[in-house]
Amino acid sequence: MNQDQMLLEVRNLKTYFFLEEGTVHAIDGADFAIGRGEALGVVGESGCGKSVTGQSILRIVPYPGRVVEGEIIFYRYNKRPDGTEVQEAVNLTALDPQGEEIRSIRGGEIAMVFQEPMTSLSPVHTMGQQIMEAIILHQGVDKAEARRRAIDMLRRVGMPQPETTVDSYPHQMSGGMRQRGMIAMALSCSPSLLIADEPTTAIDVTTQAQILQLMRDLQEDLGMAIMFITHDLGVIAEMTKRVVVMYMGRVVESASVDDLYYDPKHPYTRALLNSIPRLGQQRAERLESIKGVVPDPYNLPPGCPFHPRCNSFMPGVCDVGDPMNIEVGPGHEVRCFLYNE
Amino acid sequence: MAENTNNMLLRVNNLVKHFPIRRGAMKRVVGQVRAVDGVSFHIRERETLGLVGESGCGKTTTGRSIMRAIEPTSGEVLYTKANGETINIPDMSKEDLRALRSELQMIFQDPYSSLNPRMTLLQIVGEPLTVNKMAQGRELEDRVADLLRVVGLRPEYMRRYPHAFSGGQRQRIGIARALALNPRFIVADEPVSALDVSIQAQVLNLLQDLRAEYGLTYLFVAHDLSVVQHISDRVAVMYVGKLVEMASTNDLYYTPLHPYTEALMSAVPKPDPRAARQRIVLEGEVADPANPPSGCYFHPRCRYATEQCRVEEPELLEARPEHYVKCHRANELTLRGVSG
Ligand SMILES: Nc1ncnc2c1ncn2[C@@H]1O[C@H](COP(=O)(O)OP(=O)(O)OP(=O)(O)O)[C@@H](O)[C@H]1O
Ligand SMILES: Nc1ncnc2c1ncn2[C@@H]1O[C@H](COP(=O)(O)OP(=O)(O)OP(=O)(O)O)[C@@H](O)[C@H]1O
Ligand code: SF4
Ligand SMILES: [Mg+2]
Ligand SMILES: [Mg+2]
């Protein structure tokens, strides 16, 4: 990626949770980058560290978790009076998580749609109050204008009767309405990076299509970049051009969407693609699932973390060393011994 | 509906749930959200009925009303117990209801709010077993470990609290808990929405195995239409508090009779970046269950609507054998189902 078009760069990120029974290596050396206005897909097994990656970027990893190593560089583009741009790099991992600077970035320049809306919505405030608070904080408009923008955003995410739903409490809403409320909140401040963590799991496909279209519009009109975390490989195919695949806290493959679906390299990616239930597929067939269980997080296997479950496992190689990231084609990288010579 | 009542496990008749809308300082009731507005269906033993529909159309409210997780406004929910006795769930006392919990379980859509944050995994999954005095001590731990394993969680996690899990891990905690008592009937509300396709496959295979081995019956609510197709014998489609179509899975997917179902089927994102799309975009305002449109509720967004649709509400009729549809034009339209 062109350095002058970079928006976010994650280098060797490690985020651990220090629990009594052991240390959870939730992110264990993740590397990836997102360009300005780019939509990057993030997929991977449940528990592999996708949400914690989002939390690490925003510096909201909950106690007893902590970023222990690595850098997250966020690039800002400031306009000079003559119209040219200057790039400014901020290392998010170096910021005080409670400090002024990260708070101005969080919810403003970088917004996140959380996987479980109820973890981040206040039960005692209406949806409208919560969206307006974000708008007032980051956009400096008055209350009436903030309310107008909140209603407008709710309408754009397909909320029924936005003039009345704006005054509803989260518990009065369906799962998908809460999710749309969160999306409206995140989009209301025109972020330069949207971290969308499973944003449409509670939403039917027709409403989803409308929301995805809205995100694409904002991506084009405002140059918003999106880090799109989802298990829905159909949504990935539709929304993104590039995908990273995570396994146990690392990026094991990164590729264009087309390469990933038609020429997957990593054994985990291949197995994952085999498990998709396809529409129109006859019933009663058993679905494929990846054999074996996720490794014990406190006792990580030596070598490649996928080796105990891998179809291509090479004894004496995969369980001994750590595979390197190898470029197997233009923009296609994979971390697997099959491709190390 | 005249049904063959053999092997009926659940018959829902005219189920209604309205939520009052309160406004102002006096909290006066200014209207009603008609979340579920006269829903009827049945499920036979060992059958899986899929329930799909627009976000906010009343699926969760239907499931919760059946289970009495909330009190329905009116309607019958006739359930035939393991001992052959048929009871109306809305008439049951709290005490009888508690005794029935070993047969009826619900997997909740929002795992985060449904898991007690102060209980460990062992306590959460083990609670139904201890409450019903079915296991304790070492035996309880073994049973909980088994339950965690079948949903793909490691038993080593047993002493952790719910907040220390990922979204998909929490969802599986809810599934393990629902399975603890070997129930006969499960309302599964978006049970696999947070799971990657491999673990999703594992959980769906598990639900199917349990059905084959123990004759479990499911009401399965989900937005992922390929998952619903895979698991369901029959599928019901809801729109603004009412059923608009219900049929065997194949009939519903390949020869849908309701325009809303057609739009839904056309909008499924294909897991293929080279796939061509012919999505039907639904124009117009999303219907409001507090103030539904006249005639057919779908008419403002329906591309086949006529004058009759604007003024007259269609009935849910059996247009073909076991294929029910609520549309004036069901017999004249030829709609597109899924291809493949
Ligand atoms: N607050 C916490 N305390 C301890 N461990 C945690 C905490 N939050 C997450 N973890 C652990 O960190 C790992 C990564 O979690 P994360 O939520 O990032 O997974 P994910 O990839 O988002 O999964 P899913 O697809 O299921 O949402 C998991 O093993 C999880 O159990
Ligand atoms: N406690 C409540 N008070 C007021 N209104 C409610 C309450 N619970 C649900 N509703 C309303 O009832 C309607 C149906 O909600 P429900 O949760 O059943 O939808 P759903 O079909 O499950 O949607 P989703 O797919 O988004 O989960 C919605 O309009 C919602 O706002
Ligand atoms: S490195 Fe070896 S064990 Fe790991 S995925 Fe590749 S082949 Fe499998
Ligand atoms: Mg997550
Ligand atoms: Mg719901």
Coordinates of C-alpha atoms in Angstrom, one line a residue, chain B residues 4-339:
Chain B
N4 CA -54.3 -33.5 11.4
T5 CA -53.7 -33.3 15.1
N6 CA -51.5 -36.4 15.2
N7 CA -48.1 -35.7 16.8
M8 CA -48.9 -32.1 17.4
L9 CA -46.5 -30.7 19.9
L10 CA -47.5 -27.0 19.8
R11 CA -50.5 -25.2 18.5
V12 CA -50.5 -21.4 18.6
N13 CA -53.9 -19.8 18.0
N14 CA -54.4 -16.2 17.4
L15 CA -51.4 -15.1 19.6
V16 CA -51.4 -11.3 20.3
K17 CA -48.9 -9.2 22.1
H18 CA -49.3 -5.4 22.3
F19 CA -47.0 -3.1 24.1
P20 CA -48.5 0.2 25.3
I21 CA -46.7 3.4 24.1
R22 CA -46.5 5.9 26.9
R23 CA -45.7 9.6 26.4
G24 CA -45.3 12.7 28.5
A25 CA -44.7 13.2 32.2
M26 CA -47.8 11.4 33.2
K27 CA -46.8 8.4 31.1
R28 CA -50.2 8.3 29.5
V29 CA -50.9 5.5 27.0
V30 CA -51.1 7.1 23.6
G31 CA -51.1 4.0 21.5
Q32 CA -50.2 0.3 21.1
V33 CA -47.2 -1.3 19.4
R34 CA -48.9 -4.3 17.8
A35 CA -45.8 -6.4 17.9
V36 CA -47.6 -9.7 17.5
D37 CA -51.1 -9.4 16.0
G38 CA -53.0 -12.6 15.6
V39 CA -50.4 -15.3 14.8
S40 CA -51.4 -18.9 14.3
F41 CA -49.3 -22.0 13.5
H42 CA -48.5 -25.4 14.7
I43 CA -45.4 -27.5 15.1
R44 CA -45.4 -31.3 15.1
E45 CA -43.1 -33.5 17.2
R46 CA -39.5 -33.7 15.8
E47 CA -40.3 -30.9 13.4
T48 CA -38.3 -27.7 12.9
L49 CA -40.3 -24.6 12.0
G50 CA -38.2 -21.7 10.7
L51 CA -39.4 -18.2 11.4
V52 CA -38.1 -15.3 9.3
G53 CA -39.0 -11.8 8.6
E54 CA -38.1 -8.1 8.7
S55 CA -36.2 -6.9 11.7
G56 CA -38.8 -5.7 14.3
C57 CA -41.6 -7.7 12.8
G58 CA -42.3 -9.6 16.1
K59 CA -40.3 -12.8 15.9
T60 CA -38.6 -12.5 19.3
T61 CA -41.9 -11.3 20.8
T62 CA -43.6 -14.4 19.4
G63 CA -41.0 -16.7 20.9
R64 CA -41.0 -15.0 24.3
S65 CA -44.8 -15.0 24.4
I66 CA -44.9 -18.7 23.7
M67 CA -42.4 -19.4 26.5
R68 CA -44.1 -16.8 28.8
A69 CA -40.8 -15.0 29.1
I70 CA -43.3 -12.1 28.6
E71 CA -47.1 -12.3 29.1
P72 CA -49.0 -12.5 25.9
T73 CA -52.0 -10.1 25.5
S74 CA -54.3 -12.9 24.3
G75 CA -54.3 -16.1 22.4
E76 CA -53.8 -19.8 23.0
V77 CA -50.5 -21.8 23.1
L78 CA -51.5 -25.4 23.3
Y79 CA -48.6 -27.7 24.3
T80 CA -48.7 -31.4 24.5
K81 CA -46.5 -32.6 27.3
A82 CA -44.3 -35.7 27.4
N83 CA -47.0 -37.5 29.3
G84 CA -49.5 -36.8 26.5
E85 CA -51.5 -34.2 28.4
T86 CA -52.2 -31.0 26.5
I87 CA -52.1 -27.6 28.3
N88 CA -52.6 -24.0 27.4
I89 CA -49.4 -22.3 28.4
P90 CA -50.9 -18.8 29.0
D91 CA -53.3 -20.3 31.6
M92 CA -50.5 -22.0 33.6
S93 CA -49.6 -20.9 37.1
K94 CA -46.0 -19.8 37.7
E95 CA -45.4 -22.9 39.7
D96 CA -46.6 -25.3 37.0
L97 CA -44.6 -23.3 34.5
R98 CA -41.4 -23.8 36.4
A99 CA -42.0 -27.5 36.4
L100 CA -42.4 -27.4 32.7
R101 CA -39.0 -25.6 32.2
S102 CA -37.3 -29.0 31.9
E103 CA -39.3 -29.6 28.7
L104 CA -39.3 -26.1 27.2
Q105 CA -36.2 -24.0 26.8
M106 CA -35.2 -20.8 25.0
I107 CA -32.0 -19.7 23.4
F108 CA -32.0 -15.9 23.6
Q109 CA -31.1 -13.6 20.8
D110 CA -29.0 -11.3 22.9
P111 CA -26.6 -13.5 24.9
Y112 CA -25.0 -10.6 26.7
S113 CA -28.3 -9.5 28.4
S114 CA -29.5 -13.0 29.1
L115 CA -26.4 -14.2 31.0
N116 CA -26.0 -13.2 34.7
P117 CA -22.7 -11.3 34.8
R118 CA -22.0 -12.4 38.4
M119 CA -22.2 -16.1 37.7
T120 CA -19.4 -18.2 36.3
L121 CA -19.8 -20.5 33.4
L122 CA -20.2 -23.5 35.7
Q123 CA -23.0 -21.8 37.6
I124 CA -24.8 -20.5 34.5
V125 CA -24.8 -23.8 32.6
G126 CA -25.1 -25.8 35.7
E127 CA -28.0 -23.8 37.2
P128 CA -30.8 -25.7 35.5
L129 CA -29.3 -28.9 36.8
T130 CA -28.8 -27.8 40.4
V131 CA -32.3 -26.2 40.5
N132 CA -33.8 -29.4 39.4
K133 CA -31.5 -31.4 41.7
M134 CA -30.2 -33.4 38.8
A135 CA -26.5 -33.1 39.6
Q136 CA -24.0 -31.6 42.0
G137 CA -20.3 -31.5 42.8
R138 CA -18.1 -33.6 40.6
E139 CA -21.0 -34.9 38.6
L140 CA -22.2 -31.4 37.9
E141 CA -18.8 -30.4 36.7
D142 CA -18.5 -33.4 34.4
R143 CA -21.9 -32.7 32.9
V144 CA -21.1 -29.0 32.4
A145 CA -17.8 -30.0 30.8
D146 CA -19.6 -32.2 28.4
L147 CA -22.1 -29.5 27.5
L148 CA -19.3 -27.0 26.8
R149 CA -17.5 -29.5 24.6
V150 CA -20.5 -30.2 22.4
V151 CA -20.8 -26.5 21.7
G152 CA -17.1 -26.2 21.0
L153 CA -16.0 -24.4 24.2
R154 CA -13.2 -25.6 26.3
P155 CA -14.0 -26.9 29.8
E156 CA -11.0 -25.0 31.1
Y157 CA -13.2 -21.9 30.7
M158 CA -15.6 -23.1 33.4
R159 CA -14.6 -20.6 36.1
R160 CA -14.7 -17.6 33.9
Y161 CA -17.5 -14.9 33.9
P162 CA -19.5 -14.1 30.8
H163 CA -17.8 -10.8 30.1
A164 CA -14.5 -12.6 29.5
F165 CA -15.8 -14.3 26.3
S166 CA -16.2 -13.3 22.7
G167 CA -19.6 -12.7 21.2
G168 CA -19.7 -16.1 19.6
Q169 CA -18.5 -17.8 22.7
R170 CA -21.2 -16.2 24.8
Q171 CA -23.8 -17.3 22.3
R172 CA -22.7 -20.9 22.7
I173 CA -22.9 -20.5 26.5
G174 CA -26.6 -19.8 26.0
I175 CA -27.0 -22.9 23.8
A176 CA -25.2 -25.1 26.3
R177 CA -27.5 -23.9 29.1
A178 CA -30.6 -24.5 27.0
L179 CA -29.5 -28.1 26.4
A180 CA -28.6 -28.9 30.0
L181 CA -32.0 -30.4 30.9
N182 CA -32.5 -32.4 27.7
P183 CA -35.6 -30.4 26.7
R184 CA -38.2 -31.5 24.2
F185 CA -38.9 -28.1 22.7
I186 CA -36.5 -25.2 22.1
V187 CA -37.3 -21.8 20.9
A188 CA -33.9 -20.8 19.3
D189 CA -33.8 -17.1 18.6
E190 CA -30.9 -16.3 16.3
P191 CA -28.8 -19.1 17.9
V192 CA -25.9 -19.1 15.4
S193 CA -25.8 -15.4 14.3
A194 CA -22.5 -14.7 16.0
L195 CA -20.7 -17.9 14.9
D196 CA -18.2 -18.4 12.1
V197 CA -19.3 -20.8 9.5
S198 CA -17.3 -23.7 10.8
I199 CA -18.6 -23.5 14.4
Q200 CA -22.0 -22.7 13.0
A201 CA -21.9 -26.0 11.1
Q202 CA -20.9 -27.8 14.2
V203 CA -23.8 -26.3 16.2
L204 CA -26.3 -26.9 13.4
N205 CA -25.2 -30.5 13.1
L206 CA -25.5 -30.9 16.9
L207 CA -29.1 -29.6 16.8
Q208 CA -29.9 -32.0 14.0
D209 CA -28.3 -34.9 15.9
L210 CA -30.3 -34.1 19.0
R211 CA -33.5 -34.1 16.9
A212 CA -32.6 -37.5 15.4
E213 CA -31.6 -39.0 18.7
Y214 CA -34.0 -37.5 21.2
G215 CA -36.8 -36.2 19.0
L216 CA -36.3 -32.6 19.8
T217 CA -38.6 -30.0 18.2
Y218 CA -37.5 -26.4 17.3
L219 CA -38.9 -23.1 16.6
F220 CA -35.9 -21.6 14.8
V221 CA -35.7 -17.8 14.3
A222 CA -32.9 -16.5 12.1
H223 CA -32.1 -13.9 9.4
D224 CA -29.6 -16.2 7.6
L225 CA -31.8 -17.8 5.0
S226 CA -29.4 -20.4 4.0
V227 CA -29.1 -21.6 7.6
V228 CA -32.9 -21.6 7.9
Q229 CA -33.2 -23.6 4.7
H230 CA -30.7 -26.1 5.9
I231 CA -32.4 -26.8 9.3
S232 CA -36.1 -26.3 8.8
D233 CA -38.8 -28.7 7.6
R234 CA -41.3 -25.8 7.2
V235 CA -40.8 -22.0 7.2
A236 CA -43.1 -19.2 8.3
V237 CA -42.6 -15.6 7.1
M238 CA -43.7 -12.7 9.3
Y239 CA -44.3 -9.1 8.3
V240 CA -45.4 -6.4 10.9
G241 CA -46.8 -8.7 13.5
K242 CA -48.6 -11.2 11.2
L243 CA -47.7 -14.3 9.3
V244 CA -47.8 -13.7 5.5
E245 CA -46.6 -17.0 4.3
M246 CA -46.0 -20.5 5.6
A247 CA -45.0 -23.7 3.7
S248 CA -42.6 -26.6 3.5
T249 CA -39.1 -25.3 3.1
N250 CA -38.7 -26.3 -0.5
D251 CA -42.1 -24.8 -1.6
L252 CA -41.3 -21.5 0.2
Y253 CA -37.8 -21.2 -1.2
Y254 CA -38.4 -22.4 -4.8
T255 CA -42.0 -21.3 -5.4
P256 CA -42.7 -18.5 -3.0
L257 CA -46.2 -17.0 -3.2
H258 CA -45.8 -13.8 -1.3
P259 CA -44.1 -10.7 -2.8
Y260 CA -42.3 -10.0 0.5
T261 CA -40.8 -13.5 0.5
E262 CA -39.7 -13.0 -3.0
A263 CA -37.9 -9.8 -2.1
L264 CA -36.3 -11.5 0.9
M265 CA -35.0 -14.4 -1.2
S266 CA -33.5 -12.0 -3.8
A267 CA -31.6 -10.0 -1.2
V268 CA -29.4 -12.8 0.2
P269 CA -25.7 -11.8 -0.3
K270 CA -23.9 -14.6 -2.2
P271 CA -20.6 -15.9 -0.8
D272 CA -19.0 -15.3 -4.2
P273 CA -17.4 -12.1 -5.4
R274 CA -18.1 -12.9 -9.0
A275 CA -21.8 -13.6 -8.5
A276 CA -24.3 -11.4 -10.4
R277 CA -27.1 -9.9 -8.3
Q278 CA -30.7 -9.2 -9.1
R279 CA -31.9 -7.8 -5.9
I280 CA -35.4 -6.5 -5.4
V281 CA -35.0 -3.2 -3.5
L282 CA -37.9 -2.5 -1.2
E283 CA -38.9 1.2 -1.7
G284 CA -40.9 3.2 0.7
E285 CA -41.1 3.6 4.5
V286 CA -40.7 0.7 6.8
A287 CA -44.1 -0.1 8.3
D288 CA -44.8 1.0 11.8
P289 CA -46.4 -1.7 14.1
A290 CA -48.0 1.1 16.1
N291 CA -49.7 2.6 13.0
P292 CA -49.8 -0.1 10.3
P293 CA -50.9 0.8 6.7
S294 CA -54.4 0.1 5.5
G295 CA -55.3 -3.0 3.5
C296 CA -52.4 -5.4 3.0
Y297 CA -49.6 -4.2 5.3
F298 CA -47.1 -4.7 2.6
H299 CA -48.8 -2.7 -0.1
P300 CA -46.8 0.5 0.2
R301 CA -43.7 -1.4 -0.7
C302 CA -45.1 -4.1 -2.9
R303 CA -44.4 -3.8 -6.7
Y304 CA -47.5 -5.8 -7.5
A305 CA -50.0 -3.8 -5.4
T306 CA -53.4 -3.0 -6.8
E307 CA -56.3 -0.8 -5.6
Q308 CA -57.7 -3.8 -3.7
C309 CA -54.5 -4.2 -1.8
R310 CA -54.7 -0.6 -0.6
V311 CA -58.2 -1.0 0.9
E312 CA -58.8 -4.6 1.8
E313 CA -56.7 -6.8 4.1
P314 CA -56.1 -10.3 2.6
E315 CA -56.6 -13.4 4.7
L316 CA -54.0 -16.1 5.3
L317 CA -55.3 -18.8 3.0
E318 CA -54.2 -22.3 1.9
A319 CA -53.4 -21.5 -1.7
R320 CA -51.8 -24.9 -2.3
P321 CA -51.8 -27.9 -0.1
E322 CA -50.0 -26.9 3.2
H323 CA -48.9 -23.7 1.6
Y324 CA -50.5 -20.7 3.3
V325 CA -50.2 -17.1 2.0
K326 CA -51.7 -13.8 2.8
C327 CA -51.9 -12.0 -0.5
H328 CA -54.8 -11.0 -2.8
R329 CA -52.8 -11.9 -5.9
A330 CA -51.3 -15.2 -4.8
N331 CA -53.0 -17.1 -7.5
E332 CA -52.1 -14.9 -10.4
L333 CA -48.5 -14.0 -9.8
T334 CA -45.5 -16.0 -10.7
L335 CA -42.7 -15.1 -8.3
R336 CA -39.0 -15.8 -8.3
G337 CA -37.6 -18.1 -5.7
V338 CA -34.0 -18.9 -5.0
S339 CA -32.1 -20.4 -8.0

